[in-house]
XYZ file of N, CA and C in Angstrom:
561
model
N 0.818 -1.189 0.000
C 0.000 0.000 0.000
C 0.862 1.253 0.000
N 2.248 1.263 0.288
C 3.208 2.314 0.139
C 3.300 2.509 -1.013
N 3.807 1.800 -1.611
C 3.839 2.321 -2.916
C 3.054 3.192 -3.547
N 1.791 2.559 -3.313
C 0.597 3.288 -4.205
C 0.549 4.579 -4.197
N 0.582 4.971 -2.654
C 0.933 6.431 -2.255
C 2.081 6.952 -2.498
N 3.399 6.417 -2.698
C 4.261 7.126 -3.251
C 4.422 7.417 -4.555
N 3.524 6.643 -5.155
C 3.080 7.014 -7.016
C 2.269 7.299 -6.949
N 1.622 7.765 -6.349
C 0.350 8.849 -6.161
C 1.309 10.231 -5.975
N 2.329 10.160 -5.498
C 2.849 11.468 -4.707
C 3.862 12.046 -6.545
N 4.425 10.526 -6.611
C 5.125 10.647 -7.872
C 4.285 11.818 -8.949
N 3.053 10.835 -9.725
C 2.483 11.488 -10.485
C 1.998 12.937 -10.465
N 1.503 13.208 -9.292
C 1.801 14.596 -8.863
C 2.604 15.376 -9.136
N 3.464 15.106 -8.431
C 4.904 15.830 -8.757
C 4.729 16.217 -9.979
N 4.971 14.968 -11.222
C 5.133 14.848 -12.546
C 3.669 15.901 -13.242
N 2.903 16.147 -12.657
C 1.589 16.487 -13.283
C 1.802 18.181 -13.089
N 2.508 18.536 -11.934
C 2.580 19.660 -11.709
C 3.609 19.963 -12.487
N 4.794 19.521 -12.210
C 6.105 20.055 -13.345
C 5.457 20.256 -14.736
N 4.530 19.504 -15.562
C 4.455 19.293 -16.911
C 3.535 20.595 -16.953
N 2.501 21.051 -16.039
C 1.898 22.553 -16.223
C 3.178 23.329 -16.175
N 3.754 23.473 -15.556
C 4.973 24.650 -15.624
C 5.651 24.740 -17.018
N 6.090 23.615 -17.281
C 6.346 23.255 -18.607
C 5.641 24.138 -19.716
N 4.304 23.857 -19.674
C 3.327 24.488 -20.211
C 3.561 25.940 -20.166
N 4.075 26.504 -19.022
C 3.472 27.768 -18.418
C 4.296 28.683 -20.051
N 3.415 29.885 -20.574
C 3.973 30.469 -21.634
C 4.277 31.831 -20.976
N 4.152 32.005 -19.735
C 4.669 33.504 -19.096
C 3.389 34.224 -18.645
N 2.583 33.868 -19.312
C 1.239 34.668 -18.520
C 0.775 34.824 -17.246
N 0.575 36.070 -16.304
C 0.027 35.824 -14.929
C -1.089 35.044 -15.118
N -2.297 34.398 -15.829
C -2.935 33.076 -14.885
C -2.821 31.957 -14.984
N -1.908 31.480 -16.237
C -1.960 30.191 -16.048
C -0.905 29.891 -14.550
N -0.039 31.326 -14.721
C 0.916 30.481 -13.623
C 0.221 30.720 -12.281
N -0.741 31.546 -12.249
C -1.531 32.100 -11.048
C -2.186 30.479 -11.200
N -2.659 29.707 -11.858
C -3.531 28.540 -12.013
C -2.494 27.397 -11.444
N -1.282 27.378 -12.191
C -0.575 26.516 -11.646
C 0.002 26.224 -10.475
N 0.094 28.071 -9.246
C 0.468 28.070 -8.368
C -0.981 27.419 -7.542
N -2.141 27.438 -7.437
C -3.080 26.990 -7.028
C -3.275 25.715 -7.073
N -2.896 25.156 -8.488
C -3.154 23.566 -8.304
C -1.972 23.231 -7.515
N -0.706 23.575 -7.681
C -0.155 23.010 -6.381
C -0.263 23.075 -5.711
N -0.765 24.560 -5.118
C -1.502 24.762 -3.166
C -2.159 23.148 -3.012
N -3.581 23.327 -3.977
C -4.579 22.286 -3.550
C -3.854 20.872 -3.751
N -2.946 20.393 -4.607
C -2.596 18.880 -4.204
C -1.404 19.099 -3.220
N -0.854 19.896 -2.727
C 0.618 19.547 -1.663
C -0.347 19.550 -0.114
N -1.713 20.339 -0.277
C -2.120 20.228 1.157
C -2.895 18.723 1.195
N -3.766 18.585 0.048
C -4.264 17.509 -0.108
C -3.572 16.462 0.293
N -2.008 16.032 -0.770
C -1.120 15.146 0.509
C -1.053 15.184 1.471
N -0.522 16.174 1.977
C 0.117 16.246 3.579
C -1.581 16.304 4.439
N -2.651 16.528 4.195
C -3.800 16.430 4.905
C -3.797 14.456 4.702
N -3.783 13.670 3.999
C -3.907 12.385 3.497
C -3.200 11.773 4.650
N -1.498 12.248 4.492
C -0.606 11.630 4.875
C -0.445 11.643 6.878
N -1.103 12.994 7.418
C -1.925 13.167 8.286
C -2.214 11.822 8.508
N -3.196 12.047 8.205
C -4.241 11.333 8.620
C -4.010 10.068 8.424
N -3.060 9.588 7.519
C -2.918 8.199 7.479
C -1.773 7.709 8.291
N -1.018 8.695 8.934
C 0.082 8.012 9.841
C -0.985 8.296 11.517
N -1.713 9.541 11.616
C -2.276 9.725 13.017
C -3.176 9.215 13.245
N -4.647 9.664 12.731
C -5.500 9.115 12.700
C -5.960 7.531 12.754
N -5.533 7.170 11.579
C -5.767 5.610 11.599
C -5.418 4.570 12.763
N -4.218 4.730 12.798
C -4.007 4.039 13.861
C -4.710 4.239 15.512
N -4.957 5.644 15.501
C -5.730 5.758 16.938
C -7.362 4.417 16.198
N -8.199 5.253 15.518
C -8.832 4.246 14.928
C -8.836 2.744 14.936
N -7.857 1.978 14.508
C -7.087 1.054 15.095
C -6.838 0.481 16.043
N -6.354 0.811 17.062
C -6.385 0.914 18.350
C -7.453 -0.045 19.204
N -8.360 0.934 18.814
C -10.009 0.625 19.426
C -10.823 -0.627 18.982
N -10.402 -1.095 17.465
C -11.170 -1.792 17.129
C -10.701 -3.602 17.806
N -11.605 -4.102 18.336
C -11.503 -5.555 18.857
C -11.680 -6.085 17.422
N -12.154 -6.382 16.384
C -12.221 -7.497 15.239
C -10.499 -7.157 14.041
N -9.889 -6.005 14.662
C -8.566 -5.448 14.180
C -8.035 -6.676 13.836
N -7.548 -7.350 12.645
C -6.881 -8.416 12.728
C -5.293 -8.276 11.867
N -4.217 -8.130 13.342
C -2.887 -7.221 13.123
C -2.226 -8.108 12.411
N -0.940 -7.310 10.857
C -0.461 -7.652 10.190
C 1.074 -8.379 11.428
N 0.846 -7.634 12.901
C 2.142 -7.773 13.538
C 1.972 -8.333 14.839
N 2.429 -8.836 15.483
C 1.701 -9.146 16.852
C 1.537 -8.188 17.712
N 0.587 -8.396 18.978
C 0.141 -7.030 19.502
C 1.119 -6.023 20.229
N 2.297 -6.831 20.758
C 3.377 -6.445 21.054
C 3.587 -5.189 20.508
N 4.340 -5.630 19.381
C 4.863 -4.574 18.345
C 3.972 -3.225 17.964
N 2.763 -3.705 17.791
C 1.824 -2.484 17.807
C 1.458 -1.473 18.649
N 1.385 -2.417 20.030
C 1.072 -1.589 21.339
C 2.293 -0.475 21.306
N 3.668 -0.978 21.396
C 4.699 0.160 21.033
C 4.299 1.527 20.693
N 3.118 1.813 20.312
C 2.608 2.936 19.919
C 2.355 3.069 18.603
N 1.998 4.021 18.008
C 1.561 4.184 16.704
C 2.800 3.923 15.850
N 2.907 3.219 14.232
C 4.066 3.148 13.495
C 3.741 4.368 12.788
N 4.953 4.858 12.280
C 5.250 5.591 11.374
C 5.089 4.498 9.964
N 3.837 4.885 9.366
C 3.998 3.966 8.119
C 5.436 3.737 7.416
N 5.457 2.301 6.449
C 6.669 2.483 6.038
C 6.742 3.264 4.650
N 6.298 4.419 4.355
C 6.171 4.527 3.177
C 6.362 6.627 3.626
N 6.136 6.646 5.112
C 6.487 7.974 5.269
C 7.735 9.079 5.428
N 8.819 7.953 5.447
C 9.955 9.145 5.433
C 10.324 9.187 4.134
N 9.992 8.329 2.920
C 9.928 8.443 1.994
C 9.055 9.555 0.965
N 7.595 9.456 1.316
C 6.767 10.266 0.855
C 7.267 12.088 1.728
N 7.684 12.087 2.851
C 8.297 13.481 3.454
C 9.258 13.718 2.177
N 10.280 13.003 1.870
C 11.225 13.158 0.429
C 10.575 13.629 -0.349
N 9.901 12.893 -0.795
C 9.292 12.986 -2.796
C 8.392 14.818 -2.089
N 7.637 15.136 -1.115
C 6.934 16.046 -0.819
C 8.032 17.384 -0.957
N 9.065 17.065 -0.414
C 10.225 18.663 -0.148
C 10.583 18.335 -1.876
N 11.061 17.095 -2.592
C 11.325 17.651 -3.704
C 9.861 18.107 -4.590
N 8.835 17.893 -4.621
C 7.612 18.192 -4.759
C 7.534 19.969 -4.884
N 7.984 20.291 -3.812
C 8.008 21.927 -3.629
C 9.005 22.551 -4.153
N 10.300 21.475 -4.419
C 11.556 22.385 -4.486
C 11.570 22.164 -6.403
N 11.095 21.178 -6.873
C 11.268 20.878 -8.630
C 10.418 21.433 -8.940
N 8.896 22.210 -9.038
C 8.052 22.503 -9.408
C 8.654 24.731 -9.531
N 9.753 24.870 -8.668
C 10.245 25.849 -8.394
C 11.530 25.824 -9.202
N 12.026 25.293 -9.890
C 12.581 25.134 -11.059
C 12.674 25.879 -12.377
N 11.210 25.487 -12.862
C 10.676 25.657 -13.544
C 9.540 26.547 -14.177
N 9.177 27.553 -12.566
C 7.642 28.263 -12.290
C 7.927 29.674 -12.998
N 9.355 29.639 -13.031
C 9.409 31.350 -13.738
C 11.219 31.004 -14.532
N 10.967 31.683 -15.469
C 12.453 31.370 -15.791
C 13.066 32.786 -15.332
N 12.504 33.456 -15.592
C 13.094 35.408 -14.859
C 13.433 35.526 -13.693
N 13.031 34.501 -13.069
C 12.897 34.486 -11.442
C 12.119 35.890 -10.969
N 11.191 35.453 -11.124
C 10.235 36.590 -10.354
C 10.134 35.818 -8.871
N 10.384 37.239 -8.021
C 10.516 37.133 -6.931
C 9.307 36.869 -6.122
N 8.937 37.169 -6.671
C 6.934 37.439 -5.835
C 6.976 36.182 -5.132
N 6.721 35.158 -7.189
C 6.377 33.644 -7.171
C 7.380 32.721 -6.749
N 8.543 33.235 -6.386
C 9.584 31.947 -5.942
C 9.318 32.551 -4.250
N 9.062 33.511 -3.746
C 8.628 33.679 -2.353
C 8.003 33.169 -2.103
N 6.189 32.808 -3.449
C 5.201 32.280 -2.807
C 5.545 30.568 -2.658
N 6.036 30.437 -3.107
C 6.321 29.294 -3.541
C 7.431 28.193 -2.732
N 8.349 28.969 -2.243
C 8.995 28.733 -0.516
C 8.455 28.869 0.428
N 7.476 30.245 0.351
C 6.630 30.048 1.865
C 5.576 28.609 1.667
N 5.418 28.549 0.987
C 4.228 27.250 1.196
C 5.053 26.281 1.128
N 6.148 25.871 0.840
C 6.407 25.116 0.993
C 7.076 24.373 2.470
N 7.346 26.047 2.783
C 7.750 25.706 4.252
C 6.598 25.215 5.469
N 5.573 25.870 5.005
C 4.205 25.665 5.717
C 3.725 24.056 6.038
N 3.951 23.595 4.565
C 3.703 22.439 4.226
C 4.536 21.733 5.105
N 5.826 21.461 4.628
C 6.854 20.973 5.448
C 6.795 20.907 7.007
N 6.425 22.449 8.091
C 6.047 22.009 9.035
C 5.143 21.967 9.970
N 3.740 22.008 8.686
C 2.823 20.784 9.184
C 2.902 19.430 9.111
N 4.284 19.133 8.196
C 4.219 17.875 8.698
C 4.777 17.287 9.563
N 6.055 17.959 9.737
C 7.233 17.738 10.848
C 6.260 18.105 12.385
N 5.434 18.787 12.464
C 4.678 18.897 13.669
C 3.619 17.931 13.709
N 2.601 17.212 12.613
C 2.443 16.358 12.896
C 2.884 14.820 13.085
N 4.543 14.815 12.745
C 4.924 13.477 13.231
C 5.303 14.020 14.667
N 5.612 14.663 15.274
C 5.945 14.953 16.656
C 5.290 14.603 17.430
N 3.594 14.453 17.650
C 2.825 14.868 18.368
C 2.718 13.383 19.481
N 3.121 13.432 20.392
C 4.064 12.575 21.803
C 2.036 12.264 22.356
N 1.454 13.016 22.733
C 0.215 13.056 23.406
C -0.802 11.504 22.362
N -0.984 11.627 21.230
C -1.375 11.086 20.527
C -0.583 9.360 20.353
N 0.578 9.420 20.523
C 1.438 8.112 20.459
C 1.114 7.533 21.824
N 1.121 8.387 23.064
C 0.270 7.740 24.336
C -1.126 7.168 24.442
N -2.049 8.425 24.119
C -3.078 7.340 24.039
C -3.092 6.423 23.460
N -2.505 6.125 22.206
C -3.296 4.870 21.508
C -2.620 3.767 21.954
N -1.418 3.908 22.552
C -0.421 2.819 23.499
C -1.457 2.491 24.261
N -2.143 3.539 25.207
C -2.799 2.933 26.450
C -4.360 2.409 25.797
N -5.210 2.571 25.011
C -5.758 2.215 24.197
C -5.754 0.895 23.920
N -4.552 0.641 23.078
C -4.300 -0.725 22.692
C -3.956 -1.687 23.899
N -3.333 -1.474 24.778
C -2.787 -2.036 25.907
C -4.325 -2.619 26.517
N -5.413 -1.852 26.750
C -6.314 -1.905 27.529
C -7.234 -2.995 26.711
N -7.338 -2.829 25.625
C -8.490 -4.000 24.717
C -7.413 -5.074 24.227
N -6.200 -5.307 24.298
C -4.894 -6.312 24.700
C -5.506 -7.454 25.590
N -5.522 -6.736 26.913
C -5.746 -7.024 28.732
C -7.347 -7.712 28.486
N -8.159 -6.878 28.053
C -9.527 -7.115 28.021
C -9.802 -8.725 26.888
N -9.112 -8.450 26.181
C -9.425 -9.760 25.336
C -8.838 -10.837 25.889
N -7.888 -10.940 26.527
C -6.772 -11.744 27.054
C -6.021 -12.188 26.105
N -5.272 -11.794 25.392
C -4.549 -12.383 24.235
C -3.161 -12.067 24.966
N -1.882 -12.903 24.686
C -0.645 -12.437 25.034
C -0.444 -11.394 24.610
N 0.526 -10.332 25.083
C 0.778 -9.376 24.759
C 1.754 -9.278 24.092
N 2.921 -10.432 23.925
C 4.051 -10.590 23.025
C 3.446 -11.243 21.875
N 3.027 -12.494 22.036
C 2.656 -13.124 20.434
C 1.365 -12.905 20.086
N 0.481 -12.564 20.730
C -1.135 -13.046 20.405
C -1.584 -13.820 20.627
N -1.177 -15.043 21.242
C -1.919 -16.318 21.562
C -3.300 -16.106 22.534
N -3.870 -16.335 22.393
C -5.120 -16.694 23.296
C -5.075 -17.476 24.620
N -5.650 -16.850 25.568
C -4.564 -17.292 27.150
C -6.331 -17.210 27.796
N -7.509 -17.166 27.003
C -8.402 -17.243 27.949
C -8.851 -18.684 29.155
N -7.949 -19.473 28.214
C -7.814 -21.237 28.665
C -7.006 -21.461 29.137
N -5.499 -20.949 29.672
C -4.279 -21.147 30.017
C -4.598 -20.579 31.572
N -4.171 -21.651 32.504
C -4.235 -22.164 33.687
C -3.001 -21.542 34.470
N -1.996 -20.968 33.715
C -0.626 -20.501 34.185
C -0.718 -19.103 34.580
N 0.475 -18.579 34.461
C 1.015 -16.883 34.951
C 1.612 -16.786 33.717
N 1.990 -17.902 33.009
C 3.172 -17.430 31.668
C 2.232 -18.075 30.338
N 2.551 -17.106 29.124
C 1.895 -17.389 28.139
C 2.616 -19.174 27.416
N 1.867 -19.947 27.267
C 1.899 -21.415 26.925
C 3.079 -21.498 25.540
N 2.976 -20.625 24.341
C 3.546 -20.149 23.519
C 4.756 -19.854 23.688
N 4.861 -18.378 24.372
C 6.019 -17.775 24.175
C 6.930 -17.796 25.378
N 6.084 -18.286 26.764
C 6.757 -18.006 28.098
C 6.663 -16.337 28.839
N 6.587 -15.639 28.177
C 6.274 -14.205 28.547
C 5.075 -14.440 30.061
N 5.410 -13.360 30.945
C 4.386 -13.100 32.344
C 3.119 -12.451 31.463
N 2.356 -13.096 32.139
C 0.540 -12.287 31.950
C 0.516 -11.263 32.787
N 0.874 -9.811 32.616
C 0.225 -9.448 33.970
C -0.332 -8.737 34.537
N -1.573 -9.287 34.025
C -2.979 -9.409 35.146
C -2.933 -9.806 35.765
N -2.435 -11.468 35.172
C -2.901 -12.730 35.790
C -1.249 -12.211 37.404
N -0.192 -11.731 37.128
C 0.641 -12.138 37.963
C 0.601 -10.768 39.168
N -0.045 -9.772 39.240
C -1.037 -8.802 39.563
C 0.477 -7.569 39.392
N 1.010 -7.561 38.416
C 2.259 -6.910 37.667
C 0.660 -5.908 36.658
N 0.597 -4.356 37.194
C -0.010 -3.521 35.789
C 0.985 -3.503 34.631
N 0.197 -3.485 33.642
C 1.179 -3.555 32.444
C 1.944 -1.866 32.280
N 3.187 -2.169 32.309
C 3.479 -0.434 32.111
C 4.340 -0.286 30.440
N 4.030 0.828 30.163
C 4.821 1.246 29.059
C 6.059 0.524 28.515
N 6.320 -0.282 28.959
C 7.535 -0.400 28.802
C 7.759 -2.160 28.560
N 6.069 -3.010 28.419
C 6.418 -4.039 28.636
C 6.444 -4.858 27.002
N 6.191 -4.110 25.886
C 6.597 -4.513 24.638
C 7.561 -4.674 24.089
């Protein structure tokens, strides 16, 4: 599913450069072209949002969730998809190749407008990978419907039948069962 989004991010790129291309010097097409890039660079970074923060809180919550990883690894807190320090790349060259090409005179106006948004862009995104408050809840979140289902917390095994303190599977402590609260730190 990375991919898709990073050739989603690709073609973009490519769709915007080829208007510039186009551009014959006139204030609207390039007034047009500076707009369609506003609307697809926020459009990403609103997407990409939401698909590294959002979802996973989403996630989190759901009991029928059936994880590509064991719960362990997930509880860790939210992942940084694998497809996002990549798509942060293709996004800064996104802003910086489309600026290339937007004026050959270098008009100052449009290479100003055209850095400030890009900086904007840039750190809305760098502020939304930061956000520490959001990586807690969904830790404690996940941790809590973990506990509630009774599944191990290292492999996933199912421990609603297991008679022990240690998961049958992996050997790992239950602990509920060993009256140990689970703290941050036990993934």
């Amino acid at each position: 599913m990375g991919n898709f989004q990073i050739g989603v991010l690709l073609i973009t790129g490519s769709f915007l450069t080829a208007i510039e291309y186009a551009n014959d010097g006139d204030d609207i097409p390039r007034a047009l072209a500076m707009a369609a890039y506003w609307v697809c660079m926020v459009g990403v970074v609103v997407f990409i949002v939401w698909y590294s923060l959002a979802t996973p809180y989403f996630e989190s919550g759901d009991a029928r969730a059936k994880w590509m990883h064991h719960p362990g690894e997930v509880a860790s807190g939210y992942r940084l998809r694998m497809f996002m320090i990549p798509a942060m790349m293709i996004i800064v060259a996104a802003m910086v190749i489309p600026g290339l090409f937007i004026d050959s005179d270098r008009d100052t106006k449009v290479m100003q407008s055209l850095l400030l948004s890009g900086a904007i862009l840039l750190a809305a995104c760098m502020v939304a990978l930061a956000i520490w408050p959001l990586h807690r809840a969904c830790q404690r979140r996940l941790r809590r419907n973990i506990s509630i289902r009774q599944i191990c917390f290292h492999c996933g095994y199912d421990l609603h039948a297991s008679p022990g303190t240690h998961c049958p599977e992996c050997g790992a402590a239950i602990p509920w069962l060993n009256g140990v609260a689970a703290t941050d730190n036990d993934a």
